[in-house]
Coordinates of C-alpha atoms and ligand atoms in Angstrom, one line a residue:
M30 CA 87.9 60.0 67.7
N31 CA 88.3 57.1 70.1
I32 CA 86.2 53.9 70.3
V33 CA 86.2 52.3 73.7
H34 CA 84.4 49.3 75.2
T35 CA 84.8 49.6 79.0
V36 CA 83.4 51.8 81.7
Q37 CA 86.9 52.4 83.0
E38 CA 88.2 53.8 79.6
V39 CA 85.3 56.2 79.4
R40 CA 85.9 57.4 82.9
Q41 CA 89.6 58.0 82.3
I42 CA 89.0 60.0 79.1
V43 CA 86.2 62.1 80.6
K44 CA 88.3 62.7 83.7
A45 CA 91.1 64.2 81.6
W46 CA 88.6 66.4 79.7
R47 CA 87.2 67.6 83.0
K48 CA 90.7 68.5 84.2
E49 CA 91.0 70.8 81.2
G50 CA 87.7 72.4 82.1
L51 CA 85.9 71.1 79.0
S52 CA 82.1 70.7 78.8
I53 CA 80.6 67.3 77.8
G54 CA 77.6 66.4 75.6
F55 CA 76.2 62.9 75.5
V56 CA 74.1 61.1 72.8
P57 CA 72.8 57.7 73.8
T58 CA 71.9 55.4 70.9
M59 CA 71.4 51.8 69.9
G60 CA 73.5 52.3 66.8
Y61 CA 72.8 51.7 63.1
L62 CA 73.0 55.5 62.9
H63 CA 71.0 57.6 60.5
E64 CA 70.4 61.4 60.0
G65 CA 68.1 61.4 63.0
H66 CA 70.9 60.3 65.3
Q67 CA 73.3 62.6 63.4
S68 CA 71.2 65.6 64.1
L69 CA 71.5 64.9 67.8
I70 CA 75.3 64.6 67.5
Q71 CA 75.5 67.8 65.5
R72 CA 73.5 69.7 68.2
A73 CA 75.7 68.2 70.9
V74 CA 78.9 69.2 69.0
L75 CA 77.5 72.8 68.7
E76 CA 76.8 73.1 72.4
N77 CA 79.7 71.2 74.1
D78 CA 83.5 71.0 73.9
R79 CA 83.5 67.2 73.8
V80 CA 80.8 64.8 72.6
V81 CA 80.4 61.1 73.7
V82 CA 78.1 58.8 71.7
S83 CA 77.1 55.5 73.2
I84 CA 76.2 52.6 70.9
F85 CA 74.5 49.9 72.9
V86 CA 71.6 47.6 72.0
N87 CA 70.3 47.3 75.5
P88 CA 68.9 43.9 76.1
M89 CA 66.9 45.0 79.2
Q90 CA 64.6 47.3 77.2
F91 CA 63.5 44.5 74.8
G92 CA 60.6 42.2 75.7
P93 CA 60.9 38.4 75.1
Q94 CA 59.1 38.5 71.8
E95 CA 60.8 41.6 70.5
D96 CA 63.6 42.2 68.0
L97 CA 66.8 42.1 70.2
E98 CA 68.5 39.5 68.1
S99 CA 67.6 40.9 64.7
Y100 CA 68.2 44.6 65.6
P101 CA 70.5 46.0 62.9
R102 CA 74.2 46.6 63.9
D103 CA 77.1 48.2 61.9
L104 CA 79.8 49.6 64.1
E105 CA 82.1 50.6 61.2
H106 CA 79.4 52.6 59.5
D107 CA 78.4 54.2 62.9
A108 CA 82.0 55.1 63.6
A109 CA 82.3 56.9 60.2
I110 CA 79.1 58.9 60.9
C111 CA 80.2 59.9 64.4
E112 CA 83.7 60.9 63.1
E113 CA 82.3 63.0 60.2
T114 CA 79.8 64.7 62.6
G115 CA 82.5 65.7 65.0
A116 CA 82.0 63.3 68.0
H117 CA 85.1 62.6 70.1
L118 CA 84.3 59.3 71.7
I119 CA 82.2 56.2 71.1
F120 CA 81.3 54.0 74.0
H121 CA 80.4 50.6 72.7
P122 CA 80.2 48.1 75.6
E123 CA 79.3 44.5 75.4
P124 CA 76.2 43.5 77.4
E125 CA 78.5 41.8 79.9
E126 CA 80.3 45.1 80.6
M127 CA 77.0 46.7 81.5
Y128 CA 75.3 43.9 83.3
L129 CA 77.3 41.7 85.6
P130 CA 75.9 38.2 86.1
D131 CA 74.4 39.1 89.5
F132 CA 73.1 42.5 88.4
C133 CA 69.9 43.3 90.4
S134 CA 69.4 47.1 90.6
F135 CA 66.8 48.9 88.5
V136 CA 65.3 52.3 87.9
D137 CA 61.6 52.3 87.2
M138 CA 58.7 54.7 87.0
N139 CA 55.0 54.7 87.5
G140 CA 52.5 56.7 85.6
L141 CA 54.2 58.0 82.5
T142 CA 55.3 54.6 81.4
K143 CA 52.0 52.8 81.6
G144 CA 50.2 54.2 78.5
L145 CA 51.3 54.7 74.9
C146 CA 54.2 52.3 74.1
G147 CA 54.3 51.1 77.7
K148 CA 51.0 49.2 77.2
S149 CA 52.4 46.8 74.6
R150 CA 56.0 47.0 75.9
P151 CA 55.6 46.5 79.6
V152 CA 59.3 46.1 80.5
H153 CA 60.6 48.6 78.0
F154 CA 60.8 51.8 80.1
R155 CA 62.3 50.0 83.1
G156 CA 65.1 48.9 80.7
V157 CA 65.4 52.4 79.3
C158 CA 65.5 54.2 82.7
T159 CA 68.0 51.7 84.1
V160 CA 70.4 51.9 81.2
V161 CA 70.2 55.7 80.7
N162 CA 70.8 56.1 84.4
K163 CA 73.9 53.8 84.2
L164 CA 75.1 55.7 81.1
F165 CA 74.6 59.1 82.8
N166 CA 76.7 57.8 85.7
I167 CA 79.4 56.4 83.5
V168 CA 79.8 59.4 81.2
G169 CA 79.0 62.2 83.7
A170 CA 78.0 64.6 80.9
D171 CA 76.6 68.2 81.3
R172 CA 73.9 67.7 78.6
A173 CA 72.3 64.7 77.0
Y174 CA 70.4 64.7 73.7
F175 CA 67.3 62.8 72.9
G176 CA 65.0 62.8 69.8
E177 CA 61.3 63.8 69.9
K178 CA 60.8 60.8 67.6
D179 CA 60.6 58.8 70.9
A180 CA 58.4 61.4 72.6
Q181 CA 57.4 59.1 75.5
Q182 CA 61.0 58.2 76.2
L183 CA 62.0 61.9 76.2
A184 CA 59.2 62.7 78.7
V185 CA 60.2 59.7 80.9
I186 CA 63.9 60.7 80.9
R187 CA 63.0 64.4 81.7
R188 CA 60.8 63.1 84.6
M189 CA 63.5 60.7 85.9
V190 CA 66.1 63.5 85.9
R191 CA 63.8 65.8 87.7
D192 CA 62.5 63.2 90.3
L193 CA 65.9 61.8 91.1
N194 CA 67.8 65.2 91.0
M195 CA 70.2 64.1 88.4
D196 CA 72.7 66.8 87.5
I197 CA 72.3 66.8 83.7
E198 CA 70.4 69.0 81.2
I199 CA 68.1 67.1 78.8
V200 CA 67.9 68.5 75.3
G201 CA 65.0 67.4 73.0
C202 CA 65.7 67.5 69.3
P203 CA 63.1 67.5 66.4
I204 CA 62.1 64.5 64.4
I205 CA 64.2 64.0 61.2
R206 CA 62.2 62.5 58.3
E207 CA 62.8 61.0 54.9
E208 CA 61.8 63.2 52.0
D209 CA 58.4 61.6 51.7
G210 CA 57.7 62.1 55.4
L211 CA 58.5 58.8 57.0
A212 CA 60.3 59.4 60.3
K213 CA 63.9 58.0 60.1
S214 CA 64.4 54.9 62.2
S215 CA 66.9 52.0 62.4
R216 CA 63.8 49.7 62.2
N217 CA 62.9 51.1 58.7
T218 CA 65.5 48.6 57.4
Y219 CA 63.0 45.8 58.2
L220 CA 60.5 47.1 55.6
N221 CA 60.3 45.5 52.2
E222 CA 59.4 47.7 49.2
L223 CA 55.6 47.4 49.6
E224 CA 55.8 47.9 53.4
R225 CA 58.1 51.0 52.9
K226 CA 55.3 52.6 50.8
A227 CA 52.6 51.5 53.3
A228 CA 54.6 53.0 56.2
L229 CA 53.8 56.5 54.8
I230 CA 50.4 56.1 56.3
L231 CA 51.9 57.1 59.7
H232 CA 52.9 60.5 58.6
K233 CA 49.9 61.0 56.3
S234 CA 47.4 60.2 59.1
L235 CA 49.2 62.4 61.6
T236 CA 49.1 65.2 59.1
I237 CA 45.3 64.9 59.0
G238 CA 45.2 65.1 62.8
K239 CA 47.5 68.1 62.8
R240 CA 45.4 70.0 60.2
L241 CA 42.3 69.3 62.3
L242 CA 43.9 70.8 65.4
E243 CA 45.2 73.8 63.4
S244 CA 41.7 74.4 62.1
G245 CA 40.4 74.6 65.7
E246 CA 39.2 71.0 66.4
R247 CA 39.6 70.5 70.2
D248 CA 37.9 67.1 70.7
A249 CA 40.5 64.4 71.2
N250 CA 38.2 61.6 70.2
T251 CA 37.5 63.3 66.8
I252 CA 41.2 63.6 66.2
I253 CA 41.8 60.0 67.2
S254 CA 38.9 58.8 65.0
C255 CA 40.1 60.6 61.9
I256 CA 43.7 59.3 62.3
T257 CA 42.4 55.8 62.9
E258 CA 40.2 55.9 59.9
K259 CA 43.1 57.0 57.7
I260 CA 45.4 54.3 59.0
N261 CA 42.8 51.7 58.4
T262 CA 42.7 52.5 54.7
E263 CA 46.2 50.9 54.5
P264 CA 45.8 47.1 54.3
L265 CA 49.3 46.4 55.6
A266 CA 48.9 48.6 58.6
K267 CA 47.6 47.4 62.0
I268 CA 47.2 49.9 64.8
D269 CA 48.8 49.4 68.2
Y270 CA 47.6 52.8 69.5
V271 CA 46.4 56.2 68.5
D272 CA 46.4 58.6 71.5
V273 CA 46.1 62.2 72.4
V274 CA 47.8 62.8 75.7
D275 CA 48.9 65.8 77.9
A276 CA 52.4 66.7 76.8
L277 CA 53.9 66.6 80.3
S278 CA 51.9 63.9 82.2
L279 CA 51.2 61.8 79.2
E280 CA 47.7 61.3 80.5
K281 CA 44.8 60.9 78.1
V282 CA 42.8 64.1 77.4
D283 CA 39.3 64.5 76.1
K284 CA 39.2 68.3 75.5
I285 CA 42.4 69.8 74.1
E286 CA 43.0 72.8 76.3
R287 CA 46.8 72.5 77.0
S288 CA 49.8 71.3 75.0
V289 CA 49.2 67.8 73.8
L290 CA 51.2 65.0 72.2
V291 CA 49.5 63.1 69.4
A292 CA 51.2 59.8 69.2
I293 CA 50.7 56.6 67.2
A294 CA 52.3 53.1 67.0
V295 CA 51.4 51.0 63.9
Y296 CA 52.5 47.6 62.7
I297 CA 53.5 47.6 59.1
G298 CA 53.7 43.9 58.5
K299 CA 55.7 42.6 61.4
T300 CA 57.5 46.0 62.0
R301 CA 56.3 48.2 64.7
L302 CA 56.8 51.9 63.9
I303 CA 56.0 55.0 66.0
D304 CA 55.5 58.7 65.1
N305 CA 54.0 61.7 66.8
F306 CA 53.6 65.5 66.8
S307 CA 53.1 68.0 69.6
F308 CA 50.5 70.7 69.5
E309 CA 50.5 73.8 71.6
V310 CA 47.2 75.4 72.3
Ligands
AMP405 P1 67.8 54.7 69.1 O1 69.1 54.4 68.5 O2 66.6 54.3 68.2 O3 67.7 54.3 70.5 O4 67.7 56.3 69.1 C1 68.7 57.0 69.8 C2 68.3 58.5 69.9 O5 68.1 59.0 68.6 C3 66.9 58.6 70.6 O6 67.0 59.8 71.4 C4 66.0 58.8 69.5 O7 64.8 59.5 69.9 C5 66.8 59.6 68.5 N1 66.2 59.4 67.1 C6 66.0 58.3 66.5 N2 65.4 58.5 65.3 C7 65.2 59.9 65.2 C8 64.7 60.8 64.2 N3 64.2 60.3 63.1 N4 64.7 62.1 64.5 C9 65.3 62.6 65.6 N5 65.8 61.8 66.6 C10 65.8 60.5 66.4

Protein backbone atom coordinates (compact mmCIF):
# COMPACT_ATOMS: atom_id res chain seq x y z
CA MET A 1 0.00 0.00 0.00
CA ASN A 2 1.21 3.48 -0.91
CA ILE A 3 0.67 6.76 0.95
CA VAL A 4 0.86 9.85 -1.25
CA HIS A 5 0.33 13.52 -0.58
CA THR A 6 -0.07 15.16 -3.98
CA VAL A 7 -2.73 15.18 -6.66
CA GLN A 8 -0.12 14.39 -9.28
CA GLU A 9 0.97 11.18 -7.51
CA VAL A 10 -2.63 9.93 -7.25
CA ARG A 11 -3.20 10.65 -10.94
CA GLN A 12 -0.05 8.78 -11.98
CA ILE A 13 -0.92 5.68 -9.96
CA VAL A 14 -4.55 5.62 -11.06
CA LYS A 15 -3.51 6.12 -14.70
CA ALA A 16 -1.28 3.03 -14.50
CA TRP A 17 -4.15 1.00 -12.98
CA ARG A 18 -6.47 2.17 -15.73
CA LYS A 19 -3.96 1.04 -18.36
CA GLU A 20 -4.20 -2.45 -16.85
CA GLY A 21 -7.99 -2.26 -17.11
CA LEU A 22 -8.52 -2.32 -13.32
CA SER A 23 -11.65 -0.97 -11.61
CA ILE A 24 -11.27 1.59 -8.82
CA GLY A 25 -13.21 2.10 -5.60
CA PHE A 26 -12.87 5.23 -3.48
CA VAL A 27 -13.53 5.86 0.22
CA PRO A 28 -13.33 9.54 1.28
CA THR A 29 -12.68 10.05 5.02
CA MET A 30 -11.37 12.58 7.50
CA GLY A 31 -9.22 9.91 9.14
CA TYR A 32 -9.00 8.64 12.71
CA LEU A 33 -10.43 5.51 11.22
CA HIS A 34 -12.68 3.08 13.09
CA GLU A 35 -14.79 0.05 12.17
CA GLY A 36 -17.34 2.29 10.46
CA HIS A 37 -14.75 3.50 7.96
CA GLN A 38 -13.33 0.00 7.79
CA SER A 39 -16.68 -1.43 6.68
CA LEU A 40 -16.66 1.01 3.75
CA ILE A 41 -13.13 -0.01 2.78
CA GLN A 42 -14.04 -3.71 3.08
CA ARG A 43 -16.99 -3.26 0.76
CA ALA A 44 -14.86 -1.28 -1.71
CA VAL A 45 -12.21 -4.03 -1.67
CA LEU A 46 -14.90 -6.63 -2.40
CA GLU A 47 -16.32 -4.71 -5.36
CA ASN A 48 -13.22 -3.21 -7.02
CA ASP A 49 -9.73 -4.24 -8.18
CA ARG A 50 -8.06 -1.26 -6.48
CA VAL A 51 -9.16 0.88 -3.54
CA VAL A 52 -8.15 4.47 -2.76
CA VAL A 53 -8.82 5.94 0.71
CA SER A 54 -8.52 9.69 1.18
CA ILE A 55 -7.69 11.07 4.60
CA PHE A 56 -8.27 14.80 4.66
CA VAL A 57 -9.72 16.96 7.41
CA ASN A 58 -11.36 19.41 5.05
CA PRO A 59 -11.20 22.93 6.53
CA MET A 60 -13.94 24.16 4.18
CA GLN A 61 -16.66 22.02 5.79
CA PHE A 62 -16.05 23.33 9.32
CA GLY A 63 -17.77 26.46 10.60
CA PRO A 64 -15.72 29.11 12.48
CA GLN A 65 -16.81 27.84 15.93
CA GLU A 66 -16.40 24.14 15.08
CA ASP A 67 -13.75 21.54 15.92
CA LEU A 68 -11.35 21.82 12.94
CA GLU A 69 -8.30 22.31 15.17
CA SER A 70 -9.15 19.64 17.73
CA TYR A 71 -10.40 17.03 15.23
CA PRO A 72 -8.45 13.82 16.06
CA ARG A 73 -5.67 12.77 13.70
CA ASP A 74 -3.47 9.64 13.63
CA LEU A 75 -2.05 8.80 10.21
CA GLU A 76 0.03 5.86 11.43
CA HIS A 77 -2.98 4.12 12.95
CA ASP A 78 -5.08 4.95 9.87
CA ALA A 79 -2.44 3.51 7.55
CA ALA A 80 -2.38 0.27 9.56
CA ILE A 81 -6.19 -0.05 9.30
CA CYS A 82 -6.16 0.66 5.55
CA GLU A 83 -3.38 -1.84 4.98
CA GLU A 84 -4.99 -4.65 7.00
CA THR A 85 -8.33 -4.02 5.27
CA GLY A 86 -6.78 -4.32 1.82
CA ALA A 87 -6.73 -0.73 0.53
CA HIS A 88 -4.07 0.00 -2.09
CA LEU A 89 -3.52 3.73 -1.82
CA ILE A 90 -3.97 6.46 0.79
CA PHE A 91 -4.27 10.03 -0.44
CA HIS A 92 -3.34 12.33 2.45
CA PRO A 93 -3.00 15.88 1.13
CA GLU A 94 -2.15 19.00 3.12
CA PRO A 95 -4.83 21.72 2.91
CA GLU A 96 -2.41 23.76 0.72
CA GLU A 97 -2.40 20.94 -1.84
CA MET A 98 -6.19 21.05 -2.07
CA TYR A 99 -6.75 24.80 -1.80
CA LEU A 100 -4.37 27.18 -3.53
CA PRO A 101 -4.21 30.67 -1.99
CA ASP A 102 -6.48 32.14 -4.68
CA PHE A 103 -8.98 29.23 -4.69
CA CYS A 104 -12.45 30.58 -5.51
CA SER A 105 -14.60 27.83 -7.10
CA PHE A 106 -17.32 26.03 -5.16
CA VAL A 107 -20.02 23.41 -5.58
CA ASP A 108 -23.17 24.18 -3.61
CA MET A 109 -26.73 22.96 -3.38
CA ASN A 110 -30.14 24.35 -2.49
CA GLY A 111 -32.91 22.43 -0.80
CA LEU A 112 -31.39 19.25 0.61
CA THR A 113 -28.75 21.15 2.55
CA LYS A 114 -30.99 23.65 4.31
CA GLY A 115 -32.62 21.40 6.95
CA LEU A 116 -31.26 18.83 9.45
CA CYS A 117 -27.51 19.44 9.97
CA GLY A 118 -27.55 22.31 7.45
CA LYS A 119 -29.53 24.46 9.90
CA SER A 120 -26.84 24.60 12.55
CA ARG A 121 -23.96 24.06 10.08
CA PRO A 122 -24.72 26.55 7.28
CA VAL A 123 -21.39 26.27 5.44
CA HIS A 124 -20.91 22.53 5.97
CA PHE A 125 -22.43 21.05 2.82
CA ARG A 126 -20.85 23.58 0.49
CA GLY A 127 -17.53 22.40 1.91
CA VAL A 128 -18.53 18.75 1.56
CA CYS A 129 -19.81 19.11 -2.03
CA THR A 130 -16.73 21.07 -3.08
CA VAL A 131 -14.19 18.69 -1.58
CA VAL A 132 -15.99 15.53 -2.69
CA ASN A 133 -16.20 16.97 -6.20
CA LYS A 134 -12.47 17.72 -6.14
CA LEU A 135 -11.65 14.26 -4.78
CA PHE A 136 -13.83 12.58 -7.41
CA ASN A 137 -11.97 14.56 -10.10
CA ILE A 138 -8.59 13.67 -8.62
CA VAL A 139 -9.20 9.95 -8.11
CA GLY A 140 -11.48 9.22 -11.06
CA ALA A 141 -12.99 6.14 -9.38
CA ASP A 142 -15.79 3.91 -10.68
CA ARG A 143 -17.51 3.74 -7.28
CA ALA A 144 -17.42 5.77 -4.07
CA TYR A 145 -18.51 4.51 -0.66
CA PHE A 146 -20.34 6.58 1.96
CA GLY A 147 -21.84 5.67 5.33
CA GLU A 148 -25.54 5.93 6.16
CA LYS A 149 -24.35 7.33 9.50
CA ASP A 150 -24.16 10.68 7.67
CA ALA A 151 -27.51 10.20 5.95
CA GLN A 152 -27.92 13.79 4.82
CA GLN A 153 -24.42 13.80 3.36
CA LEU A 154 -25.20 10.59 1.46
CA ALA A 155 -28.43 12.09 0.05
CA VAL A 156 -26.60 15.30 -0.89
CA ILE A 157 -23.80 13.43 -2.67
CA ARG A 158 -26.28 11.24 -4.55
CA ARG A 159 -28.15 14.36 -5.68
CA MET A 160 -24.94 16.18 -6.69
CA VAL A 161 -23.84 13.18 -8.78
CA ARG A 162 -27.24 12.99 -10.45
CA ASP A 163 -27.65 16.73 -11.03
CA LEU A 164 -24.13 17.26 -12.37
CA ASN A 165 -23.98 14.01 -14.39
CA MET A 166 -20.92 12.79 -12.57
CA ASP A 167 -19.75 9.44 -13.89
CA ILE A 168 -19.44 7.58 -10.59
CA GLU A 169 -21.61 5.09 -8.70
CA ILE A 170 -22.43 6.03 -5.09
CA VAL A 171 -22.69 3.10 -2.68
CA GLY A 172 -24.34 3.63 0.73
CA CYS A 173 -23.18 1.42 3.60
CA PRO A 174 -24.99 0.62 6.89
CA ILE A 175 -24.19 2.29 10.22
CA ILE A 176 -21.64 0.41 12.32
CA ARG A 177 -22.27 0.65 16.07
CA GLU A 178 -20.51 -0.06 19.34
CA GLU A 179 -21.86 -3.11 21.19
CA ASP A 180 -24.12 -0.92 23.32
CA GLY A 181 -25.62 0.78 20.25
CA LEU A 182 -23.68 4.06 20.02
CA ALA A 183 -22.89 4.78 16.36
CA LYS A 184 -19.13 4.70 15.84
CA SER A 185 -17.68 8.14 15.20
CA SER A 186 -14.26 9.77 15.34
CA ARG A 187 -15.91 12.41 17.54
CA ASN A 188 -16.76 9.81 20.23
CA THR A 189 -13.18 10.30 21.45
CA TYR A 190 -14.24 13.73 22.77
CA LEU A 191 -16.58 12.08 25.31
CA ASN A 192 -15.52 11.55 28.92
CA GLU A 193 -16.78 8.51 30.83
CA LEU A 194 -20.04 10.11 31.98
CA GLU A 195 -20.72 11.60 28.55
CA ARG A 196 -19.99 8.27 26.87
CA LYS A 197 -22.79 6.71 28.95
CA ALA A 198 -25.09 9.65 28.31
CA ALA A 199 -24.46 9.34 24.54
CA LEU A 200 -26.44 6.10 24.53
CA ILE A 201 -29.57 8.25 24.64
CA LEU A 202 -29.26 8.80 20.87
CA HIS A 203 -29.65 5.14 20.00
CA LYS A 204 -32.15 4.49 22.80
CA SER A 205 -34.45 7.31 21.71
CA LEU A 206 -34.26 6.28 18.04
CA THR A 207 -35.13 2.71 19.04
CA ILE A 208 -38.33 4.04 20.61
CA GLY A 209 -39.16 5.90 17.40
CA LYS A 210 -38.47 2.83 15.31
CA ARG A 211 -40.71 0.64 17.47
CA LEU A 212 -43.54 3.15 17.15
CA LEU A 213 -43.22 3.12 13.35
CA GLU A 214 -43.06 -0.66 13.31
CA SER A 215 -46.23 -0.85 15.38
CA GLY A 216 -48.04 1.30 12.81
CA GLU A 217 -47.71 4.88 14.06
CA ARG A 218 -47.73 7.19 11.02
CA ASP A 219 -47.89 10.64 12.57
CA ALA A 220 -44.44 12.26 12.34
CA ASN A 221 -45.10 14.65 15.23
CA THR A 222 -45.91 11.77 17.57
CA ILE A 223 -42.64 10.09 16.63
CA ILE A 224 -40.71 13.35 17.10
CA SER A 225 -42.37 14.01 20.50
CA CYS A 226 -41.57 10.53 21.85
CA ILE A 227 -37.93 10.72 20.73
CA THR A 228 -37.61 14.26 22.13
CA GLU A 229 -39.13 13.22 25.45
CA LYS A 230 -36.70 10.32 25.79
CA ILE A 231 -33.64 12.46 24.97
CA ASN A 232 -34.76 15.05 27.51
CA THR A 233 -34.56 12.43 30.29
CA GLU A 234 -30.76 12.63 29.90
CA PRO A 235 -29.41 15.68 31.78
CA LEU A 236 -26.18 15.87 29.71
CA ALA A 237 -28.06 15.89 26.40
CA LYS A 238 -29.18 18.99 24.50
CA ILE A 239 -31.17 18.53 21.31
CA ASP A 240 -30.04 20.25 18.09
CA TYR A 241 -32.81 18.62 16.04
CA VAL A 242 -35.17 15.66 15.89
CA ASP A 243 -36.73 15.35 12.44
CA VAL A 244 -38.74 13.01 10.25
CA VAL A 245 -38.06 13.77 6.58
CA ASP A 246 -38.71 12.25 3.18
CA ALA A 247 -35.82 9.87 2.45
CA LEU A 248 -35.09 11.40 -0.98
CA SER A 249 -36.02 15.09 -0.78
CA LEU A 250 -35.18 15.43 2.94
CA GLU A 251 -38.30 17.59 3.28
CA LYS A 252 -40.26 17.39 6.51
CA VAL A 253 -43.29 15.12 6.45
CA ASP A 254 -46.42 15.13 8.64
CA LYS A 255 -48.02 11.84 7.67
CA ILE A 256 -45.62 9.01 7.01
CA GLU A 257 -46.70 7.52 3.69
CA ARG A 258 -43.39 6.96 1.90
CA SER A 259 -39.84 6.03 2.95
CA VAL A 260 -38.61 8.38 5.63
CA LEU A 261 -35.40 9.21 7.40
CA VAL A 262 -35.66 9.77 11.14
CA ALA A 263 -32.59 11.80 12.07
CA ILE A 264 -31.32 13.44 15.22
CA ALA A 265 -28.41 15.62 16.32
CA VAL A 266 -27.74 15.94 20.03
CA TYR A 267 -25.07 17.71 22.03
CA ILE A 268 -23.62 15.55 24.77
CA GLY A 269 -21.74 18.15 26.75
CA LYS A 270 -19.87 20.06 24.04
CA THR A 271 -19.81 17.18 21.57
CA ARG A 272 -22.37 17.17 18.79
CA LEU A 273 -23.39 13.63 17.79
CA ILE A 274 -25.73 12.48 15.02
CA ASP A 275 -27.66 9.27 14.42
CA ASN A 276 -30.57 8.13 12.28
CA PHE A 277 -32.56 5.28 10.85
CA SER A 278 -34.54 4.86 7.64
CA PHE A 279 -38.02 3.37 7.55
CA GLU A 280 -39.73 2.01 4.48
CA VAL A 281 -43.53 2.06 4.47
P1 LIG B 1 -15.72 10.88 8.29
O1 LIG B 1 -14.30 10.45 8.43
O2 LIG B 1 -16.43 11.07 9.59
O3 LIG B 1 -15.89 12.03 7.32
O4 LIG B 1 -16.47 9.66 7.60
C1 LIG B 1 -16.04 9.12 6.39
C2 LIG B 1 -17.07 8.16 5.89
O5 LIG B 1 -17.26 7.11 6.84
C3 LIG B 1 -18.45 8.81 5.69
O6 LIG B 1 -19.03 8.31 4.49
C4 LIG B 1 -19.20 8.36 6.91
O7 LIG B 1 -20.61 8.31 6.72
C5 LIG B 1 -18.64 6.98 7.12
N1 LIG B 1 -18.86 6.56 8.52
C6 LIG B 1 -18.47 7.22 9.63
N2 LIG B 1 -18.90 6.56 10.73
C7 LIG B 1 -19.58 5.48 10.30
C8 LIG B 1 -20.28 4.42 10.95
N3 LIG B 1 -20.36 4.34 12.28
N4 LIG B 1 -20.86 3.47 10.18
C9 LIG B 1 -20.79 3.54 8.82
N5 LIG B 1 -20.15 4.52 8.16
C10 LIG B 1 -19.56 5.48 8.88
